[in-house]
JSON list of C-alpha atoms in Angstrom, two decimals:
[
{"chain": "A", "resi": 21, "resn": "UNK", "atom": "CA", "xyz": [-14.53, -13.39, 8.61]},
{"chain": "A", "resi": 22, "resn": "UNK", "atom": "CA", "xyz": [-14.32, -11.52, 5.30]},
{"chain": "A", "resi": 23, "resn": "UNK", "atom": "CA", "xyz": [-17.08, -11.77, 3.29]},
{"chain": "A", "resi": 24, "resn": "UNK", "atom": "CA", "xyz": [-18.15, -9.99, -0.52]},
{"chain": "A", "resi": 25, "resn": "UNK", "atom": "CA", "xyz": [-22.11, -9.25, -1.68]},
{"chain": "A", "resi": 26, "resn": "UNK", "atom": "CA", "xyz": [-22.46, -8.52, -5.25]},
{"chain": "A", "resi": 27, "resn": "UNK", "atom": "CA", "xyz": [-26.09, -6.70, -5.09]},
{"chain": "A", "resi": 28, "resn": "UNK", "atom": "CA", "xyz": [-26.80, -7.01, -8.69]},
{"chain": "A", "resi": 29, "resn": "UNK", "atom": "CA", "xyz": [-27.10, -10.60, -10.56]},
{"chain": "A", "resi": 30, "resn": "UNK", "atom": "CA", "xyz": [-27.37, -9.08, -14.05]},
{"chain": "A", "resi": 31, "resn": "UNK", "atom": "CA", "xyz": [-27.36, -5.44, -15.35]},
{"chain": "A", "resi": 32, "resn": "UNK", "atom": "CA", "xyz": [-28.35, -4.37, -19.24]},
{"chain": "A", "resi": 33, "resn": "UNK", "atom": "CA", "xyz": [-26.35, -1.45, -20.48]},
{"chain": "A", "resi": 34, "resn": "UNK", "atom": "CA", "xyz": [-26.86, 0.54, -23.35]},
{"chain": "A", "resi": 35, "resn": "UNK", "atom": "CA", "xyz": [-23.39, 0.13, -25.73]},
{"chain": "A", "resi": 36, "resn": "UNK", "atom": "CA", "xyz": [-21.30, 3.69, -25.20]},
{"chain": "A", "resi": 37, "resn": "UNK", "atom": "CA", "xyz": [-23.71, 4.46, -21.29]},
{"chain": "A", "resi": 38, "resn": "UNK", "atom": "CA", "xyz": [-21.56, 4.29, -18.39]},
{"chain": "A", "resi": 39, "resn": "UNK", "atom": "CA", "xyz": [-21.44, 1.20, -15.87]},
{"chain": "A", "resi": 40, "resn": "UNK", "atom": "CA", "xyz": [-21.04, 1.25, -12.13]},
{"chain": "A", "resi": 41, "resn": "UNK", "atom": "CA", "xyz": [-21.47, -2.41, -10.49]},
{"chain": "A", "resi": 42, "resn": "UNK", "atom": "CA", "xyz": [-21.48, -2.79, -6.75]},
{"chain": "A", "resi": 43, "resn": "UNK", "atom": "CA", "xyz": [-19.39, -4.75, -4.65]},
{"chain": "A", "resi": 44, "resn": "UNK", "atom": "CA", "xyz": [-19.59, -4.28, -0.52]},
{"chain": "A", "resi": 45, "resn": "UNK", "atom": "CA", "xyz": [-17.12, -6.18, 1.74]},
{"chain": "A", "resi": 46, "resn": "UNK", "atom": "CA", "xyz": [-16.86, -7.09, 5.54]},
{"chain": "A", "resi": 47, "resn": "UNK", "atom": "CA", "xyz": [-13.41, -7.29, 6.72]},
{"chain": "A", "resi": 48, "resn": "UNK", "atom": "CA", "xyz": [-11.69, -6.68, 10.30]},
{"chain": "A", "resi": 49, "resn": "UNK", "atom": "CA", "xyz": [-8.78, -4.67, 9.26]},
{"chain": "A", "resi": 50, "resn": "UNK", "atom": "CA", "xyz": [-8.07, -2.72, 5.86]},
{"chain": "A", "resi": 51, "resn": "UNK", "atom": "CA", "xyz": [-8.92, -5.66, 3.21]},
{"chain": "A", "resi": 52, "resn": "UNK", "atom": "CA", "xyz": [-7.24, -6.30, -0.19]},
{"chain": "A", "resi": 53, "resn": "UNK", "atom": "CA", "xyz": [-9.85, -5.58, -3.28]},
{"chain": "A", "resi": 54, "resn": "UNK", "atom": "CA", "xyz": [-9.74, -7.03, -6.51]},
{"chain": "A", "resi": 55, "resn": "UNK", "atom": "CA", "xyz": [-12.06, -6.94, -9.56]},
{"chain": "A", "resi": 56, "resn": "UNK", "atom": "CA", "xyz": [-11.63, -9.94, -11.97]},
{"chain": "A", "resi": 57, "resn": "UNK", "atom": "CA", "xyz": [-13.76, -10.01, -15.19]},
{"chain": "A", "resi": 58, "resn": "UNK", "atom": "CA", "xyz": [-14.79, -13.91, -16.94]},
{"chain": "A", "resi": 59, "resn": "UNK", "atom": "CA", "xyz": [-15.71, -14.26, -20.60]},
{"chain": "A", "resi": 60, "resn": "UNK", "atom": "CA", "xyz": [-17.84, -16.63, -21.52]},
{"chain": "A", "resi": 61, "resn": "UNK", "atom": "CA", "xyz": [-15.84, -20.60, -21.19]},
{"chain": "A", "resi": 62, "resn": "UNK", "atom": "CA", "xyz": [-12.92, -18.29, -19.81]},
{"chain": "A", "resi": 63, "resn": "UNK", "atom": "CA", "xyz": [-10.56, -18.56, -16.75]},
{"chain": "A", "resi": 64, "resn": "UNK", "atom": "CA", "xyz": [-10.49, -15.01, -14.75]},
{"chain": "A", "resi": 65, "resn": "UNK", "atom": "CA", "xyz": [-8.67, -12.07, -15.52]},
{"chain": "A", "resi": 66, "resn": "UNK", "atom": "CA", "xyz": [-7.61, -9.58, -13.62]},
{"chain": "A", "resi": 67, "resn": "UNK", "atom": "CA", "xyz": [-9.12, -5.79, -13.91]},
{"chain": "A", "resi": 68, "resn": "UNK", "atom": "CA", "xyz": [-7.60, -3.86, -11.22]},
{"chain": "A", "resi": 69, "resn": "UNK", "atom": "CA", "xyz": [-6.76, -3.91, -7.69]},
{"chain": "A", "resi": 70, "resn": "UNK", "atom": "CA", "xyz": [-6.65, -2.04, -4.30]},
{"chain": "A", "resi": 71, "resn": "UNK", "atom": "CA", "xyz": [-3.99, -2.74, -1.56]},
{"chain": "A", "resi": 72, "resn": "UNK", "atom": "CA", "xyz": [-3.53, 0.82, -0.16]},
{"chain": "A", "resi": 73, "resn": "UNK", "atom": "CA", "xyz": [-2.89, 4.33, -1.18]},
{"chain": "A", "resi": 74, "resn": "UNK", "atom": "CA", "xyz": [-5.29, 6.59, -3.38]},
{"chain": "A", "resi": 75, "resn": "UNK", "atom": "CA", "xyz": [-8.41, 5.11, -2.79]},
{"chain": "A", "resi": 76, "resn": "UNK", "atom": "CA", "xyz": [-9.41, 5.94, -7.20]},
{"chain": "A", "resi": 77, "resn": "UNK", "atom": "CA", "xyz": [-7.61, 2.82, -9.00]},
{"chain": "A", "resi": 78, "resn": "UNK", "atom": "CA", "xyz": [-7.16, 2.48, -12.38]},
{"chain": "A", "resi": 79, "resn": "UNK", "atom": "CA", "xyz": [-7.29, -0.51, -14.32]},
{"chain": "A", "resi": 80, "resn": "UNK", "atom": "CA", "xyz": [-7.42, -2.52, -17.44]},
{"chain": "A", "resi": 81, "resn": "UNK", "atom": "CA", "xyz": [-9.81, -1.95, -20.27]},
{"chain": "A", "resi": 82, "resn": "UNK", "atom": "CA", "xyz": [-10.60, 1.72, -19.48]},
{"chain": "A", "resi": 83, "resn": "UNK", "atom": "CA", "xyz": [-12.13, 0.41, -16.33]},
{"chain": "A", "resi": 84, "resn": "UNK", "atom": "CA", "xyz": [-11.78, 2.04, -12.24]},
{"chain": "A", "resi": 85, "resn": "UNK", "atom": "CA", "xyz": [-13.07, 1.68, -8.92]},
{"chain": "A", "resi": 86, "resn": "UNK", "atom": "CA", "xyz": [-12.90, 4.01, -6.00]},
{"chain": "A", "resi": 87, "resn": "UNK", "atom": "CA", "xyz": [-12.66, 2.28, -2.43]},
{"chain": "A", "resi": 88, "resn": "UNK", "atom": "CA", "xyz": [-14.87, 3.86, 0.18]},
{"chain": "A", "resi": 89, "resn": "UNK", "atom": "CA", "xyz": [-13.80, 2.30, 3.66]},
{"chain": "A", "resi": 90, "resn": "UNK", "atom": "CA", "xyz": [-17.11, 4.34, 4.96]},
{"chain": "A", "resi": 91, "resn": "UNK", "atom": "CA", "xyz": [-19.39, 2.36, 2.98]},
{"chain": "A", "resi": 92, "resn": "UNK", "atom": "CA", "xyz": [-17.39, -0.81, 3.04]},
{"chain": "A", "resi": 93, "resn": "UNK", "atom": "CA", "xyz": [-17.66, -0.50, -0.90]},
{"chain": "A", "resi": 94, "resn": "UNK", "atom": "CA", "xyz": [-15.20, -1.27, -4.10]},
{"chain": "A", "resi": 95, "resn": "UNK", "atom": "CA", "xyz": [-17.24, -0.16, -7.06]},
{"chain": "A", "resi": 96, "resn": "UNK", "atom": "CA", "xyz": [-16.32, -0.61, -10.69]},
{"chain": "A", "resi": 97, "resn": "UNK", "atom": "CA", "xyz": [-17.14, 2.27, -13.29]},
{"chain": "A", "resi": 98, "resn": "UNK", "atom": "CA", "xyz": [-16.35, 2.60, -16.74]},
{"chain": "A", "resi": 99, "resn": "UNK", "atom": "CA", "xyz": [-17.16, 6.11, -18.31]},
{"chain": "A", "resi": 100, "resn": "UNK", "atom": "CA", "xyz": [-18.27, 4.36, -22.39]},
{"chain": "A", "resi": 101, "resn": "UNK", "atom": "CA", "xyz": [-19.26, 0.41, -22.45]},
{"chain": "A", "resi": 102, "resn": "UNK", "atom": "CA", "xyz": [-18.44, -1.36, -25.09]},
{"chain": "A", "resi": 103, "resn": "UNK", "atom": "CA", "xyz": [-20.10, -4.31, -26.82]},
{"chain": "A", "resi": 104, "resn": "UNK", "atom": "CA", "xyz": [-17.01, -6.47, -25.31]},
{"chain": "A", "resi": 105, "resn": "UNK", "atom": "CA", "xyz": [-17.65, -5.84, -22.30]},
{"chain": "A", "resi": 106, "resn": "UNK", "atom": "CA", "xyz": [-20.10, -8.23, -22.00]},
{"chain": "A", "resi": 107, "resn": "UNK", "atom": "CA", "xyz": [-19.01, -10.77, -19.43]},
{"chain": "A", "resi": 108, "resn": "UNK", "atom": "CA", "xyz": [-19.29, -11.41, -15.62]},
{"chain": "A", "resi": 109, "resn": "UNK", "atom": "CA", "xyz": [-17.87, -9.35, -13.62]},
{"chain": "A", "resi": 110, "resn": "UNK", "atom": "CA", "xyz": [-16.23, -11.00, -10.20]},
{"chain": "A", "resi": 111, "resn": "UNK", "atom": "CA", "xyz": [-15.20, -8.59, -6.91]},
{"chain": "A", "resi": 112, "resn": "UNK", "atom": "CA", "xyz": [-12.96, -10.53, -4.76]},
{"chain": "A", "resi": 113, "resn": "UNK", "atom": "CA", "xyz": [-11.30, -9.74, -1.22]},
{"chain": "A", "resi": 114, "resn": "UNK", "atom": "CA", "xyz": [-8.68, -10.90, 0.67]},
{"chain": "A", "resi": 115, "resn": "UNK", "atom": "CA", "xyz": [-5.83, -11.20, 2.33]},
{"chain": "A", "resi": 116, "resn": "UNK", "atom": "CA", "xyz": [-5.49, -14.66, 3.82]},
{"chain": "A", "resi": 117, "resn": "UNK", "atom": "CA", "xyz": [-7.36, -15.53, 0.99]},
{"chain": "A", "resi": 118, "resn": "UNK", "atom": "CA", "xyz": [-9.77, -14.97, -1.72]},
{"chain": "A", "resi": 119, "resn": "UNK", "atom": "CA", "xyz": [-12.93, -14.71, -1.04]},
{"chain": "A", "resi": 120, "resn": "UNK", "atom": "CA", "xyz": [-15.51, -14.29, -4.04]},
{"chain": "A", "resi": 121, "resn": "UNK", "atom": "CA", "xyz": [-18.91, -12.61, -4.74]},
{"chain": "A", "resi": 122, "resn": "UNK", "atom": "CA", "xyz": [-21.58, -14.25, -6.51]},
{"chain": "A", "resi": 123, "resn": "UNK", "atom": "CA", "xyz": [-20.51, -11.72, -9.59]},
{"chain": "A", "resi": 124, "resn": "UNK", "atom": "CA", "xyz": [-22.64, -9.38, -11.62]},
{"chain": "A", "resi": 125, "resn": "UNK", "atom": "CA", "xyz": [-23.18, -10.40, -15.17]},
{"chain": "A", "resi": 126, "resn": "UNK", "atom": "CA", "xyz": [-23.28, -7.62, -17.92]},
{"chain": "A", "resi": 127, "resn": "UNK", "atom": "CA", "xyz": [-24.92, -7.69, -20.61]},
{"chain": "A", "resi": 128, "resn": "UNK", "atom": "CA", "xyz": [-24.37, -4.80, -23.72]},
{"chain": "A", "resi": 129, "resn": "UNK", "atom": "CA", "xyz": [-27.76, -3.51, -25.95]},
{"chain": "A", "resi": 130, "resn": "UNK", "atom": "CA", "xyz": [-26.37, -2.24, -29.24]},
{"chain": "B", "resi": 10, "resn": "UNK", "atom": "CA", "xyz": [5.65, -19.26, -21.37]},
{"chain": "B", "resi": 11, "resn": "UNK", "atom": "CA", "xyz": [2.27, -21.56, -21.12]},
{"chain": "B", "resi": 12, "resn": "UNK", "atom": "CA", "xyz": [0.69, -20.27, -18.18]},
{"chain": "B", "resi": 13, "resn": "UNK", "atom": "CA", "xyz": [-1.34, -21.82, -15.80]},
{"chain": "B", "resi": 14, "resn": "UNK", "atom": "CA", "xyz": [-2.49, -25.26, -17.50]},
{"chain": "B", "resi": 15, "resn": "UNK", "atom": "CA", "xyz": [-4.94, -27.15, -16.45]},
{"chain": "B", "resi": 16, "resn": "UNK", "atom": "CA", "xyz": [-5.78, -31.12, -17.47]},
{"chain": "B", "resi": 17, "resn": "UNK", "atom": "CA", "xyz": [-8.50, -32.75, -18.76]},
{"chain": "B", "resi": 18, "resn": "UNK", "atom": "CA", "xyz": [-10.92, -30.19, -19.97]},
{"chain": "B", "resi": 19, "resn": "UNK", "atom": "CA", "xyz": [-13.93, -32.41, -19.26]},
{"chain": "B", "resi": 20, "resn": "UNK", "atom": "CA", "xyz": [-14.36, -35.36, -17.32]},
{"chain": "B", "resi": 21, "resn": "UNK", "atom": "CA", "xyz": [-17.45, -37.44, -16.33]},
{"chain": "B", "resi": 22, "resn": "UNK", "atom": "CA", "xyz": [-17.11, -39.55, -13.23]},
{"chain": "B", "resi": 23, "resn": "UNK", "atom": "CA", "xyz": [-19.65, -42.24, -11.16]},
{"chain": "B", "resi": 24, "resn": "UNK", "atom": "CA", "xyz": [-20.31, -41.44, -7.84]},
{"chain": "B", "resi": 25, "resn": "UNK", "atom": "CA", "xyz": [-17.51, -43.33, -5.69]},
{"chain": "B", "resi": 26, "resn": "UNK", "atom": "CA", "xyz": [-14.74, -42.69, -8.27]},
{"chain": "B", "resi": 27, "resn": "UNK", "atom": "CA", "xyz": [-11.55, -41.03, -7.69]},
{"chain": "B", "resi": 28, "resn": "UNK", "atom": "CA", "xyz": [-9.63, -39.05, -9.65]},
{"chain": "B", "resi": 29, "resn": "UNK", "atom": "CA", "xyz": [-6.80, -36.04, -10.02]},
{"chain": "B", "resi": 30, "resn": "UNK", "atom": "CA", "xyz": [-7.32, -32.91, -11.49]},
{"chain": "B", "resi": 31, "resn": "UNK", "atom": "CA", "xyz": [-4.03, -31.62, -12.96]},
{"chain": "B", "resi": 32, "resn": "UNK", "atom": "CA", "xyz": [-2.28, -28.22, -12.63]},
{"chain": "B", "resi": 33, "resn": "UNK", "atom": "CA", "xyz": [0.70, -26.92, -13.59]},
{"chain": "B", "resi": 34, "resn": "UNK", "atom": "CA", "xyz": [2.36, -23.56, -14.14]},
{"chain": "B", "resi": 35, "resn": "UNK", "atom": "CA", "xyz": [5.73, -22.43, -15.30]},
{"chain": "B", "resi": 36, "resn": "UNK", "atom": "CA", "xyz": [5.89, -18.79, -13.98]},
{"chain": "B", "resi": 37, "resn": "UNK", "atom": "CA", "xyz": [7.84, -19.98, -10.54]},
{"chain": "B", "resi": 38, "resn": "UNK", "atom": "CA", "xyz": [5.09, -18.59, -8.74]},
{"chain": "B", "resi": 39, "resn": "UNK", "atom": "CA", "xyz": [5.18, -19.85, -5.45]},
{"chain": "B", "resi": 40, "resn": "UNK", "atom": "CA", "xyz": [1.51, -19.14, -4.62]},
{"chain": "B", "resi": 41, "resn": "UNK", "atom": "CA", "xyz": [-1.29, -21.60, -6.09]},
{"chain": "B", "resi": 42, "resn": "UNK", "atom": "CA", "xyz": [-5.12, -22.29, -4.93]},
{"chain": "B", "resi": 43, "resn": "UNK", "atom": "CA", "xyz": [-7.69, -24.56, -6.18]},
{"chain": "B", "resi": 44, "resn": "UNK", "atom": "CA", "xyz": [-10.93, -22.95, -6.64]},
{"chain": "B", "resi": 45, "resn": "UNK", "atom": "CA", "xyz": [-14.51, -24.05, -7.40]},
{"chain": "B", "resi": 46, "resn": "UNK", "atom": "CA", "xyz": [-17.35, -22.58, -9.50]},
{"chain": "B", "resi": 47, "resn": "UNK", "atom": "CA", "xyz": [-21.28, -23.30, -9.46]},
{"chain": "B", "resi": 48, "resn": "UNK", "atom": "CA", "xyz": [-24.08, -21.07, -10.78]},
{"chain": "B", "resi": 49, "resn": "UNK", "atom": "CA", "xyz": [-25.21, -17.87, -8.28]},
{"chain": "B", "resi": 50, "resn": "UNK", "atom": "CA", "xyz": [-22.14, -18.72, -6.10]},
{"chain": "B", "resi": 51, "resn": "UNK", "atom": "CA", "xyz": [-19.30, -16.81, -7.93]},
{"chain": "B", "resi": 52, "resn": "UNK", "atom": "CA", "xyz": [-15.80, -19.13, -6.97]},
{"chain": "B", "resi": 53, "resn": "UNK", "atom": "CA", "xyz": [-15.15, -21.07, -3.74]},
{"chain": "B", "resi": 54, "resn": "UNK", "atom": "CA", "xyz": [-11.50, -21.28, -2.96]},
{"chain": "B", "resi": 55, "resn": "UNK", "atom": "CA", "xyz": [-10.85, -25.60, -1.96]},
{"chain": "B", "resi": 56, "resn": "UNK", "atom": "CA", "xyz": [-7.17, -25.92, -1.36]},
{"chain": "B", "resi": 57, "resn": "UNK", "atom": "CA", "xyz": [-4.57, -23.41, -1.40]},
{"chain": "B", "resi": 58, "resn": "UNK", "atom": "CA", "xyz": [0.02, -23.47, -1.11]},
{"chain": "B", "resi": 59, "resn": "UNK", "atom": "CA", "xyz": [2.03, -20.61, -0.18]},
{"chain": "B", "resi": 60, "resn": "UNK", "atom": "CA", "xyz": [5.35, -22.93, -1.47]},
{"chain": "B", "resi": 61, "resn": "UNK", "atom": "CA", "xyz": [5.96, -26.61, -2.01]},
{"chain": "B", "resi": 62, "resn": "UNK", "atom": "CA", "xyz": [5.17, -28.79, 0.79]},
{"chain": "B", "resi": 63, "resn": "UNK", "atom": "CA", "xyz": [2.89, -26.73, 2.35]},
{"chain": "B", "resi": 64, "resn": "UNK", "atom": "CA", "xyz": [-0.79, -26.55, 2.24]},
{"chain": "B", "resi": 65, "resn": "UNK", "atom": "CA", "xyz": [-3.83, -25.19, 3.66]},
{"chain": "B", "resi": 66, "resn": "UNK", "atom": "CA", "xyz": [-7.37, -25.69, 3.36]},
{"chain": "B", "resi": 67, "resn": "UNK", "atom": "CA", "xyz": [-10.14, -23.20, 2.19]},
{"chain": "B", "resi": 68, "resn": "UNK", "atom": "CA", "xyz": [-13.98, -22.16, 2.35]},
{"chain": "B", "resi": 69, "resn": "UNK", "atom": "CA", "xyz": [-14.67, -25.79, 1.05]},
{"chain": "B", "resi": 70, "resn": "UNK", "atom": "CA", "xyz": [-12.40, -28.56, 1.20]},
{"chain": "B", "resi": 71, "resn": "UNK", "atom": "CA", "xyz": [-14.17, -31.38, 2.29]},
{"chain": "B", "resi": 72, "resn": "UNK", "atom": "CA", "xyz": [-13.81, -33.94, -0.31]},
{"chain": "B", "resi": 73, "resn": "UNK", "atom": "CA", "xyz": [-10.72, -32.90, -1.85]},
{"chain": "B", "resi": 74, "resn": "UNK", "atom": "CA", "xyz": [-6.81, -33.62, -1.21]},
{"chain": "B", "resi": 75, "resn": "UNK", "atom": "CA", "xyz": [-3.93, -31.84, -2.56]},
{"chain": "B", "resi": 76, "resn": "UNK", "atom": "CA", "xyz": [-0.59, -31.68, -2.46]},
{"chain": "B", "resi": 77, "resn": "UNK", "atom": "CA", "xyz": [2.66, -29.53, -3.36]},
{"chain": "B", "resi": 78, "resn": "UNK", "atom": "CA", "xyz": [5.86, -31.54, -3.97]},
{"chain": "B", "resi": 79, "resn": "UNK", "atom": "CA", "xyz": [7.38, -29.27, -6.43]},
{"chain": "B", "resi": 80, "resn": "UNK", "atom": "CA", "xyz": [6.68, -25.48, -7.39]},
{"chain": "B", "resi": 81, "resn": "UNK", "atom": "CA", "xyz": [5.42, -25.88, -10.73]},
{"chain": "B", "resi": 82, "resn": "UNK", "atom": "CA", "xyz": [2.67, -28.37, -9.77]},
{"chain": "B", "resi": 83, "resn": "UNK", "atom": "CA", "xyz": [-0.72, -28.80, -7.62]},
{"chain": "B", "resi": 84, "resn": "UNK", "atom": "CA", "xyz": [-2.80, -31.86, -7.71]},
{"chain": "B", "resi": 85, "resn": "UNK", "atom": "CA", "xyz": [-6.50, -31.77, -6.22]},
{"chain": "B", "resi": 86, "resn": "UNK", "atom": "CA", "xyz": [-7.23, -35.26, -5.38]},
{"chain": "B", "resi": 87, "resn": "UNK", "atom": "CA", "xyz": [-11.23, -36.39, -5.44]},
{"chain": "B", "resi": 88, "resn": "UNK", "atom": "CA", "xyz": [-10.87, -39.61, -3.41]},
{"chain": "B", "resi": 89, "resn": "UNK", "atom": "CA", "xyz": [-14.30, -40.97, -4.13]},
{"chain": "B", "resi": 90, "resn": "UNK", "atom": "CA", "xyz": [-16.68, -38.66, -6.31]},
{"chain": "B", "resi": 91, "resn": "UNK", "atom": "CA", "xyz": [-19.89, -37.34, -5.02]},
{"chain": "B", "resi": 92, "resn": "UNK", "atom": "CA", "xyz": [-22.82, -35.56, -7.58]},
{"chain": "B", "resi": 93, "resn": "UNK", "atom": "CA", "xyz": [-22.47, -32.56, -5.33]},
{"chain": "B", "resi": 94, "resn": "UNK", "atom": "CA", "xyz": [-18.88, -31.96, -6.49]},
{"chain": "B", "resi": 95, "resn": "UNK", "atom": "CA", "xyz": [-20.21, -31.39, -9.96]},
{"chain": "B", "resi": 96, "resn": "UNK", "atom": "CA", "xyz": [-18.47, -28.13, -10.96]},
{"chain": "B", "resi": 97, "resn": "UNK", "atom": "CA", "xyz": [-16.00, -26.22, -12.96]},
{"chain": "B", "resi": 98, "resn": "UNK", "atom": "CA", "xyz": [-12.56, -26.65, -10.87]},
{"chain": "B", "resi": 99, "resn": "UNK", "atom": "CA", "xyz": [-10.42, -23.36, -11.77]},
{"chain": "B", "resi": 100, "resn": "UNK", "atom": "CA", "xyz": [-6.30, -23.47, -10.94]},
{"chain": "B", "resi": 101, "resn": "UNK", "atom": "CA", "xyz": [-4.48, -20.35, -10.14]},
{"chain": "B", "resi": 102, "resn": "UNK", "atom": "CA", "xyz": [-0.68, -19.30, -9.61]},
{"chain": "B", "resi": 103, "resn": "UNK", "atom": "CA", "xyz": [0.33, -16.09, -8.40]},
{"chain": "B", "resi": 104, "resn": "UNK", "atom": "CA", "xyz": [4.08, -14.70, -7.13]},
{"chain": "B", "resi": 105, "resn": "UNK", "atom": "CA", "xyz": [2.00, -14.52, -3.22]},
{"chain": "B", "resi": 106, "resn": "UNK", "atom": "CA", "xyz": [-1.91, -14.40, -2.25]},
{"chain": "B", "resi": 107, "resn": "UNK", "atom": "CA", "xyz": [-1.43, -10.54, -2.28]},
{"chain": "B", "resi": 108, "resn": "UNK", "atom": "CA", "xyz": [-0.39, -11.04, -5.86]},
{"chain": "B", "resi": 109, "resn": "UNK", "atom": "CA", "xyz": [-2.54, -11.03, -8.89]},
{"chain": "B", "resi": 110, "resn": "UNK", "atom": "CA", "xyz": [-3.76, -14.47, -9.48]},
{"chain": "B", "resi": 111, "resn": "UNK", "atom": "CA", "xyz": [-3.42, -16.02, -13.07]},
{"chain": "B", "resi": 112, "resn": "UNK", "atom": "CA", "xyz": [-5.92, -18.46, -13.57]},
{"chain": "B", "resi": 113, "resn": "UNK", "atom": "CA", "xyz": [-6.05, -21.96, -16.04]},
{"chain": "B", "resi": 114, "resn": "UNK", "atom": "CA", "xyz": [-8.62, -22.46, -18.44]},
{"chain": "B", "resi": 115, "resn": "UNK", "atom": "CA", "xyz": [-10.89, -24.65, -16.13]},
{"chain": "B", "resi": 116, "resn": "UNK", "atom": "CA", "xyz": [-12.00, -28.40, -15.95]},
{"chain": "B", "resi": 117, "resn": "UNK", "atom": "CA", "xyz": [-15.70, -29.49, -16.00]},
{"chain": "B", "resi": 118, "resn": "UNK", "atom": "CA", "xyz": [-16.38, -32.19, -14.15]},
{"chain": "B", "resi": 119, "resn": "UNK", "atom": "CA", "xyz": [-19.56, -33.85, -13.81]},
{"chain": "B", "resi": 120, "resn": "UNK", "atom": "CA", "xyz": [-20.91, -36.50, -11.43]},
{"chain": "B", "resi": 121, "resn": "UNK", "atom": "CA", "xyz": [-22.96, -39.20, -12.02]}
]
């Protein structure tokens, strides 16, 4: 069965440091990969996504995440956090159907 | 276009209450799921439809109904109301489930 582990409950970033937040997944066959990204009171919205192809994807908001099928991993980077960035960050995988992490929330030091 | 919307906002219930939980979207996506949200947890997918008049269940749908007679809208039925279905209930639409999913605003229920 497909199943997501978001390692990190909450991470503290300097504003302008880079960001990588972990996501590892356990799926049979080659897995769909999302990363969705909830404001505070917000629904979900989607940051990128990884079906097949080059394994670098580029997304939304000056975010990417490179899938590793090695390490069973989907990581999310940004190069320069901003301040509205702050949020929690979702990694998701499917294909029959969705299957969440626990999420990573972020949280941006001026 | 309004999106995925999602009705009431907040709702209080007793335990042994029912209730629906309204969704709606106006995309003509043919793909909608019913998902639920609780602290450390991340979101638990209840109910999903791949078109109208068919349905199939997810990670946790014990406790909850739906159905899908027409592609715009997706009902998710609590038939009688238990404290452990306190939780933020999240509707989503999307063209397939291989699809980005667009996702409603959210309902907070709370049982009593």
């Amino acid at each position: 069965a497909q199943s997501v582990t978001q390692p990190d409950i909450h991470i503290t970033v300097s504003e302008g440091a880079s960001l990588e937040l972990r996501c590892n997944y356990s799926y049979g066959a080659t897995p769909y990969l999302f990363w969705y990204v909830q404001s505070p009171g917000q629904g979900l919205q989607l940051l990128l996504k990884y079906f097949s192809g080059d394994t670098l994807v580029q997304g939304i908001k000056g975010f990417e995440a490179e899938f590793k099928r090695s390490q069973s991993s989907f990581n999310l980077r940004k190069p320069s956090v901003h301040w509205s960035d702050a949020a929690e960050y979702f990694c998701a995988v499917g294909p029959k159907f969705l299957r969440f992490g626990a999420g990573t929330r972020l949280t941006v030091k001026p | 276009n309004a999106g995925v919307t999602q009705t009431p906002k907040f709702q209080v219930l007793k335990t042994g209450q029912s209730m629906t939980l309204q969704c709606a979207q106006d995309m003509n996506h043919e793909y909608m799921s019913w998902y639920r949200q609780d602290p450390g947890m991340g979101l638990r997918l209840i109910h999903y439809s791949v078109g109208a008049g068919i349905t199939d269940q997810g990670e946790v749908p014990n406790g909850y109904n739906v159905s899908r007679s027409t592609t715009e809208d997706f009902p998710l039925r609590l038939l009688s109301a238990a404290p452990s279905q306190t939780s933020v209930y999240f509707c989503a639409s999307s063209y397939s489930r291989y699809d980005e999913q667009f996702f409603g605003p959210g309902t907070r229920l709370t049982v009593l």
